[in-house]
Short mmCIF file of C-alpha atoms in Angstrom, two decimals:
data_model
loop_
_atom_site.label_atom_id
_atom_site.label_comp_id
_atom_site.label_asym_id
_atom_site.label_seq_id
_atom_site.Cartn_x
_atom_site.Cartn_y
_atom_site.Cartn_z
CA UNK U 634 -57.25 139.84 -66.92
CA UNK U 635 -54.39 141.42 -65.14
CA UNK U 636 -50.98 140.85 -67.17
CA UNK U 637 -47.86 138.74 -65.15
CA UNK U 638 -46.83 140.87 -62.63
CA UNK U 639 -42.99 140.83 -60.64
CA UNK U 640 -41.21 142.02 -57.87
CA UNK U 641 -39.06 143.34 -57.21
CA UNK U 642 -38.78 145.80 -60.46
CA UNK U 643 -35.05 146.53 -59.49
CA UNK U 644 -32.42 144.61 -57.56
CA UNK U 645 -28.91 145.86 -56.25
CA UNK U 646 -27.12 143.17 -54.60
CA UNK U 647 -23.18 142.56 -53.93
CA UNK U 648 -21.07 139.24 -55.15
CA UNK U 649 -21.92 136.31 -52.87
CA UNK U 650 -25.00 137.61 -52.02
CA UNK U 651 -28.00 135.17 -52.71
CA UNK U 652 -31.60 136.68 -54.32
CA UNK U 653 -35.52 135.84 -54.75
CA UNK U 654 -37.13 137.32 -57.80
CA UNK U 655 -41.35 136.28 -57.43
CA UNK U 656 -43.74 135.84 -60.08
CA UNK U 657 -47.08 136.21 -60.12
CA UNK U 658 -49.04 134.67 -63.32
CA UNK U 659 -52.42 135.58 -65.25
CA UNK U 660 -54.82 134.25 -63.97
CA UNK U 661 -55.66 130.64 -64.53
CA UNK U 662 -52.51 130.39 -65.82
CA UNK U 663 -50.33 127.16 -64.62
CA UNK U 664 -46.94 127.39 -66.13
CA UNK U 665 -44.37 130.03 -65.45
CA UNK U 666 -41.45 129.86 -66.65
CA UNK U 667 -37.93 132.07 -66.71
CA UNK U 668 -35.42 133.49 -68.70
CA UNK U 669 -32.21 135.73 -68.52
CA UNK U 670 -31.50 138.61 -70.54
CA UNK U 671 -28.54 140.34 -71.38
CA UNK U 672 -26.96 142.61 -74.22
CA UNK U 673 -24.27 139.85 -74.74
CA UNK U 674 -26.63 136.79 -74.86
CA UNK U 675 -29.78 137.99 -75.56
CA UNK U 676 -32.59 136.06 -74.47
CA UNK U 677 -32.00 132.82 -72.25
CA UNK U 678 -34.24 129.99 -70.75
CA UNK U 679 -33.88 129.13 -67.19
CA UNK U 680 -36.51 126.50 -66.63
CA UNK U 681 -40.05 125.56 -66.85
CA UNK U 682 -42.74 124.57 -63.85
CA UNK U 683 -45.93 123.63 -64.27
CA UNK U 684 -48.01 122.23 -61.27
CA UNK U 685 -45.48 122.94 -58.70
CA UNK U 686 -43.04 120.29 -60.84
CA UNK U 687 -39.58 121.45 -62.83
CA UNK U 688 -40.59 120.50 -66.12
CA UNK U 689 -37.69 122.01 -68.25
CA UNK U 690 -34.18 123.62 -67.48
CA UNK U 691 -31.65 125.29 -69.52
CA UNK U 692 -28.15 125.41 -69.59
CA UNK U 693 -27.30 127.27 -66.13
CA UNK U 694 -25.47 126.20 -63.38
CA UNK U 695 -26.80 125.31 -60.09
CA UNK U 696 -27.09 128.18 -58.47
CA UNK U 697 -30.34 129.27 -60.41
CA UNK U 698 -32.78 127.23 -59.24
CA UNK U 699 -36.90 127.93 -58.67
CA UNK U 700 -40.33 126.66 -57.19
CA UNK U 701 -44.13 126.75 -57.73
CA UNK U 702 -46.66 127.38 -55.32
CA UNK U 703 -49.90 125.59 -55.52
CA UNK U 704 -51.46 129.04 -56.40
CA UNK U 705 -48.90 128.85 -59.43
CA UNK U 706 -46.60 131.95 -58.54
CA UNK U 707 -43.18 131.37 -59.24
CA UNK U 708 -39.88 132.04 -57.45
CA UNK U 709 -36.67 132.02 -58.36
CA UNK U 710 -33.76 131.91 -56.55
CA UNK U 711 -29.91 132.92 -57.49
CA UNK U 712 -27.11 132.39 -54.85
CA UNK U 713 -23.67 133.32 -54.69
CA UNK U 714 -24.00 136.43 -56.62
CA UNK U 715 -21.75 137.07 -59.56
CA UNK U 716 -21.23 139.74 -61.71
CA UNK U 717 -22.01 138.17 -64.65
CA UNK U 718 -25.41 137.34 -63.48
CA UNK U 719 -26.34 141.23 -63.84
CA UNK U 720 -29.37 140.76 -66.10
CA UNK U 721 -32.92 141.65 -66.82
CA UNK U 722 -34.87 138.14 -65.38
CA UNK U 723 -38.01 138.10 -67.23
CA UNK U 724 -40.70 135.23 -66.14
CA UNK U 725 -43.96 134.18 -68.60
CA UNK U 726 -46.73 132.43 -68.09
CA UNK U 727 -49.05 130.16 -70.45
CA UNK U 728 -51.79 128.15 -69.65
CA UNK U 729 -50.76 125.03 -70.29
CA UNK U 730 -47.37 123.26 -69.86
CA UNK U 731 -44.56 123.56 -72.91
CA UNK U 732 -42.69 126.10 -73.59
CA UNK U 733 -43.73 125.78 -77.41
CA UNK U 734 -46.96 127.84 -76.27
CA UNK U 735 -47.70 131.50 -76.24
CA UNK U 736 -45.10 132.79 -73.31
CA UNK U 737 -47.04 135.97 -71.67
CA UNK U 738 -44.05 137.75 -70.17
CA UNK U 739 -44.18 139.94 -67.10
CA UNK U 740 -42.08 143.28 -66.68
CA UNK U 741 -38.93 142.13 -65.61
CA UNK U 742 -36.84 142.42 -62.67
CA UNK U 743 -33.19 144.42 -62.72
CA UNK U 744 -30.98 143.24 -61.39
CA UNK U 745 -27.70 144.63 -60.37
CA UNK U 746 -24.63 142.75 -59.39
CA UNK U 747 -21.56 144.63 -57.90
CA UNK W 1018 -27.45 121.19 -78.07
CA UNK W 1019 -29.73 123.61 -80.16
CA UNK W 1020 -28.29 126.06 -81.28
CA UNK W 1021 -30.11 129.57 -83.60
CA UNK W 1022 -28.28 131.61 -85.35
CA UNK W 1023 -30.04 134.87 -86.63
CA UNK W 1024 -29.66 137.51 -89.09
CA UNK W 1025 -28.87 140.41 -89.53
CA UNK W 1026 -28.27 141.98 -85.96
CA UNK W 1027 -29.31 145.18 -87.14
CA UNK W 1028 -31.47 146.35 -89.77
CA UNK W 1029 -32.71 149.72 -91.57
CA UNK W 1030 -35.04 150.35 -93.44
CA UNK W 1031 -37.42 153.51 -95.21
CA UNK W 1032 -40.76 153.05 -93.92
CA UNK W 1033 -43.06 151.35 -96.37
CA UNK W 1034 -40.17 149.29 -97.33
CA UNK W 1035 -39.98 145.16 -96.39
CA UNK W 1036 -38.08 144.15 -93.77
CA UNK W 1037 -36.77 140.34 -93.93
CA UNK W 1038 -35.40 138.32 -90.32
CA UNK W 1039 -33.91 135.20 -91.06
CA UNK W 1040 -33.39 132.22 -88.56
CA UNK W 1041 -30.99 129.01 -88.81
CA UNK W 1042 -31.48 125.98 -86.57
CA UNK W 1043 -29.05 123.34 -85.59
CA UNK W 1044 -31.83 120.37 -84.25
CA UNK W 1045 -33.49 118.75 -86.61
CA UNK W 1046 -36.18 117.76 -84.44
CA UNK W 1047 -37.14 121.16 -83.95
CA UNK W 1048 -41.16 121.90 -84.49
CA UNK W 1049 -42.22 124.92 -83.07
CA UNK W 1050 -40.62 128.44 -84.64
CA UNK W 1051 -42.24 131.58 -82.86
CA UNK W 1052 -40.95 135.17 -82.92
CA UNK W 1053 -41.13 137.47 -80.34
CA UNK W 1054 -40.95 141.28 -80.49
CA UNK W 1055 -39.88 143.57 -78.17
CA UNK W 1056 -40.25 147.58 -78.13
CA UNK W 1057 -37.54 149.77 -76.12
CA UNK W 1058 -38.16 149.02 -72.60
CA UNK W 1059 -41.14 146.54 -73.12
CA UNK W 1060 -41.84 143.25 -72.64
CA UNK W 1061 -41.86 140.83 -75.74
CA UNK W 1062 -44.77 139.74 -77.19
CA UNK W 1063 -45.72 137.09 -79.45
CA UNK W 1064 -46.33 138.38 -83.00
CA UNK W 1065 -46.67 135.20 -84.83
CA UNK W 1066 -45.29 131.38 -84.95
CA UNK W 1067 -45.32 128.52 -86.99
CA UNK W 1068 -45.22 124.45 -86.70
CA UNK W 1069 -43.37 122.09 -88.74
CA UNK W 1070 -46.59 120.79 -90.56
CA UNK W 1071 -46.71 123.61 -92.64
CA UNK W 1072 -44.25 125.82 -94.85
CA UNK W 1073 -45.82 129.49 -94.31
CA UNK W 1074 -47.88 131.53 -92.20
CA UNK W 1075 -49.77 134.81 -92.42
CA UNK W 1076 -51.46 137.46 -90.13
CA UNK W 1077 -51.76 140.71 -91.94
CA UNK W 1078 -48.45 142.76 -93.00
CA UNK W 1079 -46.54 139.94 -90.92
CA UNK W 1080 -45.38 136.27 -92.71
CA UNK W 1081 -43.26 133.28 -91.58
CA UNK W 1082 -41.74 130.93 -93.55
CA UNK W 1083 -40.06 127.86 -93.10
CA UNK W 1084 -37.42 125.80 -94.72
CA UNK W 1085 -37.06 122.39 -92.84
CA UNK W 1086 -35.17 120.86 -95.20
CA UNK W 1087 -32.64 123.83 -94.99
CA UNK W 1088 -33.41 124.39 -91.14
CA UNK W 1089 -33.92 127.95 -91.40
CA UNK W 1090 -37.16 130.31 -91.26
CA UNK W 1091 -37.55 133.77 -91.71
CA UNK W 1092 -39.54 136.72 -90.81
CA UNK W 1093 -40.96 139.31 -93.56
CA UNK W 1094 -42.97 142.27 -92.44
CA UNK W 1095 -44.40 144.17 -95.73
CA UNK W 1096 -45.19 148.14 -95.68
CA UNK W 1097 -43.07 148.55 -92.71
CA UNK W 1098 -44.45 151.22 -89.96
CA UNK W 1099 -42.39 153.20 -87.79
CA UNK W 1100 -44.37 151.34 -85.08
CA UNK W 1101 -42.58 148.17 -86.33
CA UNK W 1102 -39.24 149.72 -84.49
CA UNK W 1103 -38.02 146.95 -82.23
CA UNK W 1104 -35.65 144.10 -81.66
CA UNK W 1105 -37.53 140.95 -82.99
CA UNK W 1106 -35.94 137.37 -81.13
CA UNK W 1107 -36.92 134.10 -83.28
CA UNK W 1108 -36.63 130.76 -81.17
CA UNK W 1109 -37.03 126.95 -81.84
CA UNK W 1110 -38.54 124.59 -79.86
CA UNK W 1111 -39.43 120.72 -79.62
CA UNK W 1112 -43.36 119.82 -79.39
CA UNK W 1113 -43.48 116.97 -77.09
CA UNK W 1114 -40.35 116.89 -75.74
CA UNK W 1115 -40.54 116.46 -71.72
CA UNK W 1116 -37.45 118.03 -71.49
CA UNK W 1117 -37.46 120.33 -74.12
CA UNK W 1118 -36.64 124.20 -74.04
CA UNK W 1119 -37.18 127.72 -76.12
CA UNK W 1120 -33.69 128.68 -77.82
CA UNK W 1121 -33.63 132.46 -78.96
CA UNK W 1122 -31.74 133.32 -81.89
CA UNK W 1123 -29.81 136.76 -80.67
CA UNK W 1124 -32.08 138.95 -82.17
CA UNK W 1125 -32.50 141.86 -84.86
CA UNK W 1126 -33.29 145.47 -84.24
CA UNK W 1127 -35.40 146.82 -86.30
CA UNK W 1128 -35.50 150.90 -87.41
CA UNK W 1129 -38.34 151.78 -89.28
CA UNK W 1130 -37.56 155.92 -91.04
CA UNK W 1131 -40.49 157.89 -91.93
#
């Protein structure tokens, strides 16, 4: 099966600037979810969906925020651009819902805030 | 909220040495423990996990262990490889919990010298 795939790789937007990062699951696969990473806070968990439905969210502000397609690919959205939100977004995918499964991850996206 | 402390932040070791991870959670009703590992510029991967029911778990040169009473759990990896090189995250989660999440401890790299 192909592995979780996302686009773009790499991402160079300004402050204030809003983003989509896409997802794109293994096969058969019906929860995605997504997570920050940085040097400074390592690994971080954005939210959950499973069947096009928000099952889980972490501790971020509003401006992250995501949907599901019916095909389960996953996009997430970040608006107002900071700098602090300079980060590798990773997204995984399991086959069933709950984070406390396997998480497949995909390549990442970098992104660049200046 | 949950909160997971790890140690130490770095590690060295000779190879054919063990290496030992350890892990301290703040919620109680934690119940999943997994650890993920990632190589330079890779995604991370699962390498093992374990469940509250039981107090160790083996797959080959890799073991986890957990201390529920204490709240911690560690990581040992015996007759270390320099192909064991890598920053390895542990994280806690809640079984069953609709709106539970995956906390990642901050993670440990890992250098393995031949």
């Amino acid at each position: 099966k192909a592995g979780v795939t996302q686009t773009p790789r790499y991402l160079i937007k300004t402050r204030g600037q809003q983003v989509t990062l896409s997802c794109s699951p293994i096969s058969g696969h019906r929860s995605v979810s997504w997570y920050q990473q940085t040097p400074g806070q390592g690994l971080q968990f954005l939210f959950e969906y499973f069947s096009e439905t928000q099952r889980n969210k972490g501790n971020f502000p509003g401006r992250f925020s995501g949907r599901q397609f019916s095909n389960s690919r996953s996009e997430m959205n970040v608006s107002t651009l900071e700098l602090g939100d300079s980060a590798l977004y990773l997204c995984a995918s399991s086959p069933v819902a709950g984070v406390y499964n396997e998480q497949f991850f995909g390549p990442g996206t970098r992104l660049t805030v200046l | 909220g949950e909160n997971v402390e790890q140690h130490p932040s770095t590690l060295s070791v000779q190879e054919g040495d063990s290496a030992v991870i350890k892990c301290t959670y703040s919620d109680s009703a934690s119940n999943y423990f997994p650890w993920y590992k990632q190589e330079l510029g890779k995604r991370p991967q699962l390498i093992i996990d374990i469940r509250s029911n039981v107090g160790e778990k083996k797959d080959q040169r890799i073991a986890v262990t957990l201390n529920k009473t204490a709240k911690h759990f560690s990581l040992h990896i015996t007759e270390t490889q320099p192909e064991d090189s890598a920053v390895y995250f542990c994280a806690a989660s809640t079984i069953g919990r609709s709106q539970g999440n995956l906390i990642f401890g901050k993670g440990t790299k890992l250098s393995v010298k031949p």
